[in-house]
XYZ file of C-alpha atoms in Angstrom:
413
model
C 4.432 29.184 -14.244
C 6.506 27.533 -11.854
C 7.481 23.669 -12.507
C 9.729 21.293 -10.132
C 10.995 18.114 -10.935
C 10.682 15.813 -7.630
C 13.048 13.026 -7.563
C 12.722 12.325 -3.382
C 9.760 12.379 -1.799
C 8.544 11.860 1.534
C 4.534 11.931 2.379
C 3.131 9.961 5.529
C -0.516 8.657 4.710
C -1.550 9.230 8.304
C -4.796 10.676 10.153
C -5.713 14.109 11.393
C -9.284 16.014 11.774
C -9.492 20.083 11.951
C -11.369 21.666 14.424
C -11.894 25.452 15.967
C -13.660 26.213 18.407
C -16.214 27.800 16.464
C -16.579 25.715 13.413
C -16.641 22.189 11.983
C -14.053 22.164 9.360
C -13.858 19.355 6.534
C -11.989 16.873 7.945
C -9.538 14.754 6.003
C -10.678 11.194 7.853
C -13.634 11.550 10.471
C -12.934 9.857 13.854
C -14.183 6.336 14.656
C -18.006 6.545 15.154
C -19.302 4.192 18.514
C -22.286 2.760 19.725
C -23.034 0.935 22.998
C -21.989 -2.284 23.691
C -22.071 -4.163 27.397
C -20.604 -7.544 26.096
C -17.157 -9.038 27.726
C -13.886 -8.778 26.319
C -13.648 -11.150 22.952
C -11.610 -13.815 23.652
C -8.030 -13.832 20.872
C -8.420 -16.225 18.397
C -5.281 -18.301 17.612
C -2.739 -17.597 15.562
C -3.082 -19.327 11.757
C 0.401 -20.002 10.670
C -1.301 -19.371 6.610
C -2.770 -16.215 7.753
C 0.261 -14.613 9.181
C 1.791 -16.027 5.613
C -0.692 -14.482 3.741
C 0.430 -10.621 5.603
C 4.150 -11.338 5.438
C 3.840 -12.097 1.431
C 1.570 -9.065 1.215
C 4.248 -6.558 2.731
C 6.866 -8.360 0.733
C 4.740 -7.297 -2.661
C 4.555 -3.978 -1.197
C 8.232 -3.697 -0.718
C 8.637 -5.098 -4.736
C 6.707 -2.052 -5.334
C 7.927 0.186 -8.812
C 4.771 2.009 -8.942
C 1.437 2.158 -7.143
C -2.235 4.060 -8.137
C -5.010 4.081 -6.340
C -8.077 5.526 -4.779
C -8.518 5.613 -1.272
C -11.993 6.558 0.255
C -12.747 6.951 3.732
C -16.051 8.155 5.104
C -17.144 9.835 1.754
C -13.507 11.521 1.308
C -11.559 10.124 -1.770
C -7.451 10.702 -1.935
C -5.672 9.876 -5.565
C -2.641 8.356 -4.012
C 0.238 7.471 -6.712
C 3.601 6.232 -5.971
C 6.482 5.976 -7.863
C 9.466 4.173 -6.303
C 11.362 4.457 -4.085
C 9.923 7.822 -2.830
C 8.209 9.745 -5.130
C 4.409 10.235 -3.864
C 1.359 12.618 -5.479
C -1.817 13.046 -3.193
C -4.527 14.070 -5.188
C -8.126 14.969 -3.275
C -11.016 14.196 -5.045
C -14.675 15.682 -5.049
C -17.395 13.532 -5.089
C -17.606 13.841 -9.432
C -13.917 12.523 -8.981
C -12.123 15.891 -10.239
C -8.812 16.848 -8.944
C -9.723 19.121 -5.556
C -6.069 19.505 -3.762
C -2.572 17.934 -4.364
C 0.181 17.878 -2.182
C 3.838 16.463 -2.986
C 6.209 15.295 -0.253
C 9.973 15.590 -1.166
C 12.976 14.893 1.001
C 13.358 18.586 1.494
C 10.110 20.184 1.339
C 6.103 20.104 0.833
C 4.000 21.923 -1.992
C 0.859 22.056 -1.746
C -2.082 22.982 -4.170
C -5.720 23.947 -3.071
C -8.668 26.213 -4.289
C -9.471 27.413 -1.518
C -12.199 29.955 -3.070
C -12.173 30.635 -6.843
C -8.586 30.650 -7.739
C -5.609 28.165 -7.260
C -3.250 28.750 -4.156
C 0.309 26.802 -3.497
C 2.687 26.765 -0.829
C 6.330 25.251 -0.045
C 7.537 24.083 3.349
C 10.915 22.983 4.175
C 10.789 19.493 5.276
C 13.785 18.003 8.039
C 16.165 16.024 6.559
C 15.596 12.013 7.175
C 16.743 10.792 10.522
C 19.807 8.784 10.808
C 19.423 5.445 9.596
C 16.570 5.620 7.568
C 16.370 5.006 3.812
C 14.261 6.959 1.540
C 11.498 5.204 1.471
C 10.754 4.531 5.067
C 9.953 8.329 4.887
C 6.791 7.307 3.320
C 5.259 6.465 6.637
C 5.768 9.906 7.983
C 3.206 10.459 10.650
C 0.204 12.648 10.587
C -0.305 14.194 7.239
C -2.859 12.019 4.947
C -4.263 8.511 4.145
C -3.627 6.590 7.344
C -0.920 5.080 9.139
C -0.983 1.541 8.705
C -1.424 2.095 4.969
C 1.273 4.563 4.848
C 3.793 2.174 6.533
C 3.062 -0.798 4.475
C 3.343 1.627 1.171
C 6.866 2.390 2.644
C 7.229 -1.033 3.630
C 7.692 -1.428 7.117
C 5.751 -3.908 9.386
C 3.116 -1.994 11.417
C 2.587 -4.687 13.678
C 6.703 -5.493 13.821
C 8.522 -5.045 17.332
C 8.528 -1.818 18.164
C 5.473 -0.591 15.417
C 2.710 0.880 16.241
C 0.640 -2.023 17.113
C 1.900 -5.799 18.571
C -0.059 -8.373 17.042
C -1.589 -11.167 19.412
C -3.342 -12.976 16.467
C -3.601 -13.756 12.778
C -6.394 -15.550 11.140
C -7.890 -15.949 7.934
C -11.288 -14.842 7.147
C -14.050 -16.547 4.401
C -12.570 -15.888 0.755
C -14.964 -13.595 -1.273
C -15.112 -10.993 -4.558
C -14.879 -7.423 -3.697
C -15.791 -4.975 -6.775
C -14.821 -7.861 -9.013
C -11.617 -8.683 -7.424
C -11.526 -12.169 -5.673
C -10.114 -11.254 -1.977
C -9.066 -13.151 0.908
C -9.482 -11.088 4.410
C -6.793 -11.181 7.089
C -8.066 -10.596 10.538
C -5.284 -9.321 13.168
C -5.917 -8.326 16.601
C -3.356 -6.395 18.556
C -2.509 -5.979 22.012
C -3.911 -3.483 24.363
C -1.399 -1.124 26.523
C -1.360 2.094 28.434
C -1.092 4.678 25.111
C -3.653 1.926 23.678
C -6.520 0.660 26.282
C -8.827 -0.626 23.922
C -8.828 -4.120 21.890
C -8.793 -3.108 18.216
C -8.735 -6.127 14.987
C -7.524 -5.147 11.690
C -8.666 -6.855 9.000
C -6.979 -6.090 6.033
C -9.076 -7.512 2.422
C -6.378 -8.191 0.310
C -6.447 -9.278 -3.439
C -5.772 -12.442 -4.544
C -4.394 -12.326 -7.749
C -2.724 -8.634 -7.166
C -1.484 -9.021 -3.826
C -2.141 -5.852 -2.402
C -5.161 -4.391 -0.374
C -8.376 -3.482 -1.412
C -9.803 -2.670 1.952
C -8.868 -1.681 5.804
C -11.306 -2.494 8.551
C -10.538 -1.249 11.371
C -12.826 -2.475 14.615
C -12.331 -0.919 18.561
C -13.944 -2.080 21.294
C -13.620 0.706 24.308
C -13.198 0.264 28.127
C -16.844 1.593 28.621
C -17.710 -1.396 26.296
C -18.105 1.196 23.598
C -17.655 -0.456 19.860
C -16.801 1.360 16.955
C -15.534 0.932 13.265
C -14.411 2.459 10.227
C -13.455 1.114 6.397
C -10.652 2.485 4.562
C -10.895 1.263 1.030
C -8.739 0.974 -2.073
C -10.250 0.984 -5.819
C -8.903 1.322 -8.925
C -5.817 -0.254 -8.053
C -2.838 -0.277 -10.483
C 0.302 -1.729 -9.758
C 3.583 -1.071 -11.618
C 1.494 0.636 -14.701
C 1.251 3.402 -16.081
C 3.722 6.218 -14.185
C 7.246 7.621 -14.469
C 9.016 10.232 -12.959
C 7.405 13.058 -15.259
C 4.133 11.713 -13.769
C 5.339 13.734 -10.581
C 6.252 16.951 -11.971
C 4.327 19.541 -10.317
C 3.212 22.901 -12.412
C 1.277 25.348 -11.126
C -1.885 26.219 -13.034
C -2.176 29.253 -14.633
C -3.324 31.706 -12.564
C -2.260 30.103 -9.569
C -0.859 32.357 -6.753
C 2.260 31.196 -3.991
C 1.185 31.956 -0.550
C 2.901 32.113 2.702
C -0.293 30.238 3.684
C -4.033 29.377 2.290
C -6.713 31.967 2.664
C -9.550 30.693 4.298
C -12.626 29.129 2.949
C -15.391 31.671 2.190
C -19.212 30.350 1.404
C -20.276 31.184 -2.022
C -22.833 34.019 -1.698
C -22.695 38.051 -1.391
C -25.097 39.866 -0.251
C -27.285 42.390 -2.677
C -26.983 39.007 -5.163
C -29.413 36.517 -6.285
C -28.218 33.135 -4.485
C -27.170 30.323 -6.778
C -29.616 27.766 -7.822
C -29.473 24.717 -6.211
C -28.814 21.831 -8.361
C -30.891 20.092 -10.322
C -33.120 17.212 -9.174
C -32.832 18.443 -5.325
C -35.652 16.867 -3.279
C -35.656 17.083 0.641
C -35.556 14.083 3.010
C -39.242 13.522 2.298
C -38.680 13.253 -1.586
C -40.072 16.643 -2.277
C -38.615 18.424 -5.428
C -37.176 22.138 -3.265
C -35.688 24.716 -4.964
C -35.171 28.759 -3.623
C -38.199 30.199 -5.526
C -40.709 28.531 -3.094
C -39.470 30.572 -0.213
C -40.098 33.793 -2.718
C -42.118 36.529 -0.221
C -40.365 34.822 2.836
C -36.932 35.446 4.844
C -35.563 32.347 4.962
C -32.032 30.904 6.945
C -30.162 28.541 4.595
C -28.522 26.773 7.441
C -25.809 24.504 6.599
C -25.496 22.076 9.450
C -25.260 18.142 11.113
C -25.982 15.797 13.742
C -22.597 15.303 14.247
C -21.384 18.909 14.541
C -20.905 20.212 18.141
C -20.953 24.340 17.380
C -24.487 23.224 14.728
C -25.650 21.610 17.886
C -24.941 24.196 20.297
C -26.376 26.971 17.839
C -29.684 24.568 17.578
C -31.680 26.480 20.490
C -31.312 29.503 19.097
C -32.514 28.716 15.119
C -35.541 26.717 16.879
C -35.786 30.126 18.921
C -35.801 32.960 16.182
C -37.735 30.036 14.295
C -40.666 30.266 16.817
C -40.461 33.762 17.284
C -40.783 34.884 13.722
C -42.369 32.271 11.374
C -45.509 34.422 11.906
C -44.268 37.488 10.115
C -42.826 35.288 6.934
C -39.507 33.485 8.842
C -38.374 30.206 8.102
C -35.484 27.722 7.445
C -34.061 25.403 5.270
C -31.554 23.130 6.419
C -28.715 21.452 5.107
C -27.573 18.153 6.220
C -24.010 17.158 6.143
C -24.791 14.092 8.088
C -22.865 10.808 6.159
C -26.253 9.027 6.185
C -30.196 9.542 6.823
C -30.884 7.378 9.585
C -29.181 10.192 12.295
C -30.539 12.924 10.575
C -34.253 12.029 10.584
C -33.980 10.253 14.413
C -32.260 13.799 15.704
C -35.257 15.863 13.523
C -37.588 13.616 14.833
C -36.488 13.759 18.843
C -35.566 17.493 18.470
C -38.709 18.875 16.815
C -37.252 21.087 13.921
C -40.485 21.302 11.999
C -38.123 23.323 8.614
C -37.776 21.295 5.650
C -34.368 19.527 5.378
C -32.096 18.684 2.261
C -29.661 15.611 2.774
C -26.746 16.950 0.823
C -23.926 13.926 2.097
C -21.214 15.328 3.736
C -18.490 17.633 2.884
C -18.173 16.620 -0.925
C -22.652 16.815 -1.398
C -23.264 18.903 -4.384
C -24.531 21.684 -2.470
C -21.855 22.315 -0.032
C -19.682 21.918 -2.812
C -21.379 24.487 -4.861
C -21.566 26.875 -1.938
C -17.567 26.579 -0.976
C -18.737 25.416 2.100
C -15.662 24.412 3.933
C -16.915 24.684 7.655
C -20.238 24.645 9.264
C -22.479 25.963 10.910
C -22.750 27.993 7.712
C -25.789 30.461 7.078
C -27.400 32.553 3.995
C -30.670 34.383 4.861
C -32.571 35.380 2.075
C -34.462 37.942 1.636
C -38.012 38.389 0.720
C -37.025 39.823 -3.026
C -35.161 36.102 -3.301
C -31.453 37.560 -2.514
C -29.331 37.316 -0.011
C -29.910 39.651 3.231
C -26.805 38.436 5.288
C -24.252 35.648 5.041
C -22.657 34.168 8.060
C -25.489 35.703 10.933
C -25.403 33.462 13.978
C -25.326 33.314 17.163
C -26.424 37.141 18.428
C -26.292 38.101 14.815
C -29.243 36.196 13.799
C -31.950 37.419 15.374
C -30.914 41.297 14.199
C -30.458 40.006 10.853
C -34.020 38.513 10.752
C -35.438 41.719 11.932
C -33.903 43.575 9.272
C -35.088 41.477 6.603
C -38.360 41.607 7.620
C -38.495 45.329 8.289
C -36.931 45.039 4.256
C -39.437 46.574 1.922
């Protein structure tokens, strides 16, 4: 067992995506999704003096700070931040059930991290630069680039986002319609920020923030593009606890038992071997036309369990050549079962639809959908082919692997 007592810590709550070049890998925040838009440039709104009141008093509670819970969701993905001042800080990742996925802890010195990567716990340690000159310990909060997102992770650390020489330069403040958010009676502040050459775009902030608690409940973030592009995304904040509840010992870290040190994570590998009986899916899973589906109705067939979405660019480019094999062999016994990781329906039945993929389709909801979860599966496009006996014949076979692997299980007696 192996137990550290953190007494400085530095984590930024900033954004980042993972990609290769032959995957889509989980993401922790998905980019900003768009949609055309031809209108003209919204004109800034004044400034209201109570607005800009309402954000100033808001940092200053922030600042005040002791102690700080709460769940931050994004796009499906759900982060257990807690924060213990002045720079103590536990990220927790959460699966869609709300159990404990990943945790990382930021110290002055160095970053552990915790995943499950496959079956068994894995942790690592990286030395961490000491803070720059000037800086006090919690301004290391808003380190750059590792989870949550920036403007959150410099107001958690205190610091003015939209302050001379932040990130953004604020052109307006104004105060939106008062309303009740989860319970919570909330008071929006809308603040647009100045365009410039690293930032060509106009982008408003509205931060929903909490009238009896003082601190935010929600981010929205709105971008309107040169090309007249308009996108938007919602960060929000739930279960919200404010000097409650934690103490130092609440940021011990102790590896679990079993848990091995690393020099780095092993990568991600789907759930299945073949020779084996896949697992069952769960319980209750109908596909996108409401039909109960389970593997026992593909029993006599080869069928490709492809794990896919709309919005993945290797599923997309690997389309032509499942409709291909599809075409070719559904005549001897071939066919597919697809696995959505779209966020919602509406793209996923409009891309079936205009594409012609005739396969039944499962919905599963993104990375942290009960099936991908039960599956490991960390990065798609993803594939099990099954067998005619019901187990698996191949795992992985795409691209000029598929078609061989088909032919094989077909040829299987």
């Amino acid at each position: 067992m192996h137990t550290i007592k953190f007494r400085y810590l530095a984590i930024g709550l900033g954004l980042f995506a993972t990609s290769i070049p032959a995957f889509a890998q989980a993401p922790m925040t998905p980019a900003i999704s768009t949609q055309p838009n031809n209108t003209p440039p919204t004109p800034v709104p004044a400034t209201d003096p109570q607005a800009k009141a309402l954000f100033t008093q808001t940092l200053d509670r922030y600042r005040a700070l002791k102690s700080l819970s709460t769940v931050y969701e994004r796009s499906g993905r759900k982060q257990l931040i807690e924060f213990y001042a002045p720079q103590s800080l536990k990220v927790s990742g959460l699966d869609s059930l709300g159990a404990v996925t990943s945790q990382t802890f930021y110290t002055d010195t160095e970053v552990i991290s915790l995943r499950k990567p496959n079956d068994t716990y894995e942790w690592t340690t990286a030395t961490r630069p000491p803070a720059a000159d000037g800086k006090d310990a919690r301004s290391r909060v808003a380190t750059p680039a590792t989870t949550g997102g920036p403007i959150f992770s410099s107001i958690l650390a205190g610091i003015d986002p939209f302050a001379d020489g932040g990130r953004y330069k604020a052109t307006s403040y104004t105060l939106g319609t008062p309303t009740t958010v989860d319970g919570v009676a909330v008071t929006p502040v809308a603040i647009t920020t100045e365009k410039s050459a690293t930032q060509p775009f106009e982008t408003t902030l509205t931060f929903v923030i909490g009238k009896q608690d003082g601190l935010i409940h929600s981010i929205e973030t709105g971008i309107k593009l040169p090309n007249g592009r308009e996108g938007k995304t919602a960060e929000n904040f739930t279960a919200v606890k404010a000097d409650a509840g934690l103490t130092e010992a609440s940021f011990n870290f102790t590896a679990p038992e079993g848990a091995t040190k690393v020099e780095q994570f092993s990568r991600a590998q789907v759930r299945a071997k073949v020779g084996e009986l896949p697992l069952a899916l769960p319980t209750g899973t109908k596909d996108i036309d409401g039909k109960d589906i389970v593997f026992e109705q593909f029993k006599g067939k080869v069928t490709l369990v492809d794990f896919w979405a709309t919005w993945c660019g290797p599923c997309i480019a690997e389309l032509p050549n499942v409709k291909a094999n599809y075409d070719k062999y559904k005549g001897q016994g071939f066919d597919v079962l697809g696995i959505s990781l779209d966020q919602t329906i509406p793209p996923l039945t409009k891309y079936i639809k205009d594409k012609e993929m005739p396969w039944r389709q499962v919905y599963d909801g993104y990375w942290d959908g009960p099936i991908a979860t039960s599956f490991n599966v960390r990065a798609i496009p993803a594939t099990i082919l099954i067998g005619k006996d019901g187990k698996i014949a191949a795992v992985g076979a795409r691209g000029d692997k598929l078609e061989p692997a088909i032919q094989a299980a077909l040829a299987a007696q």
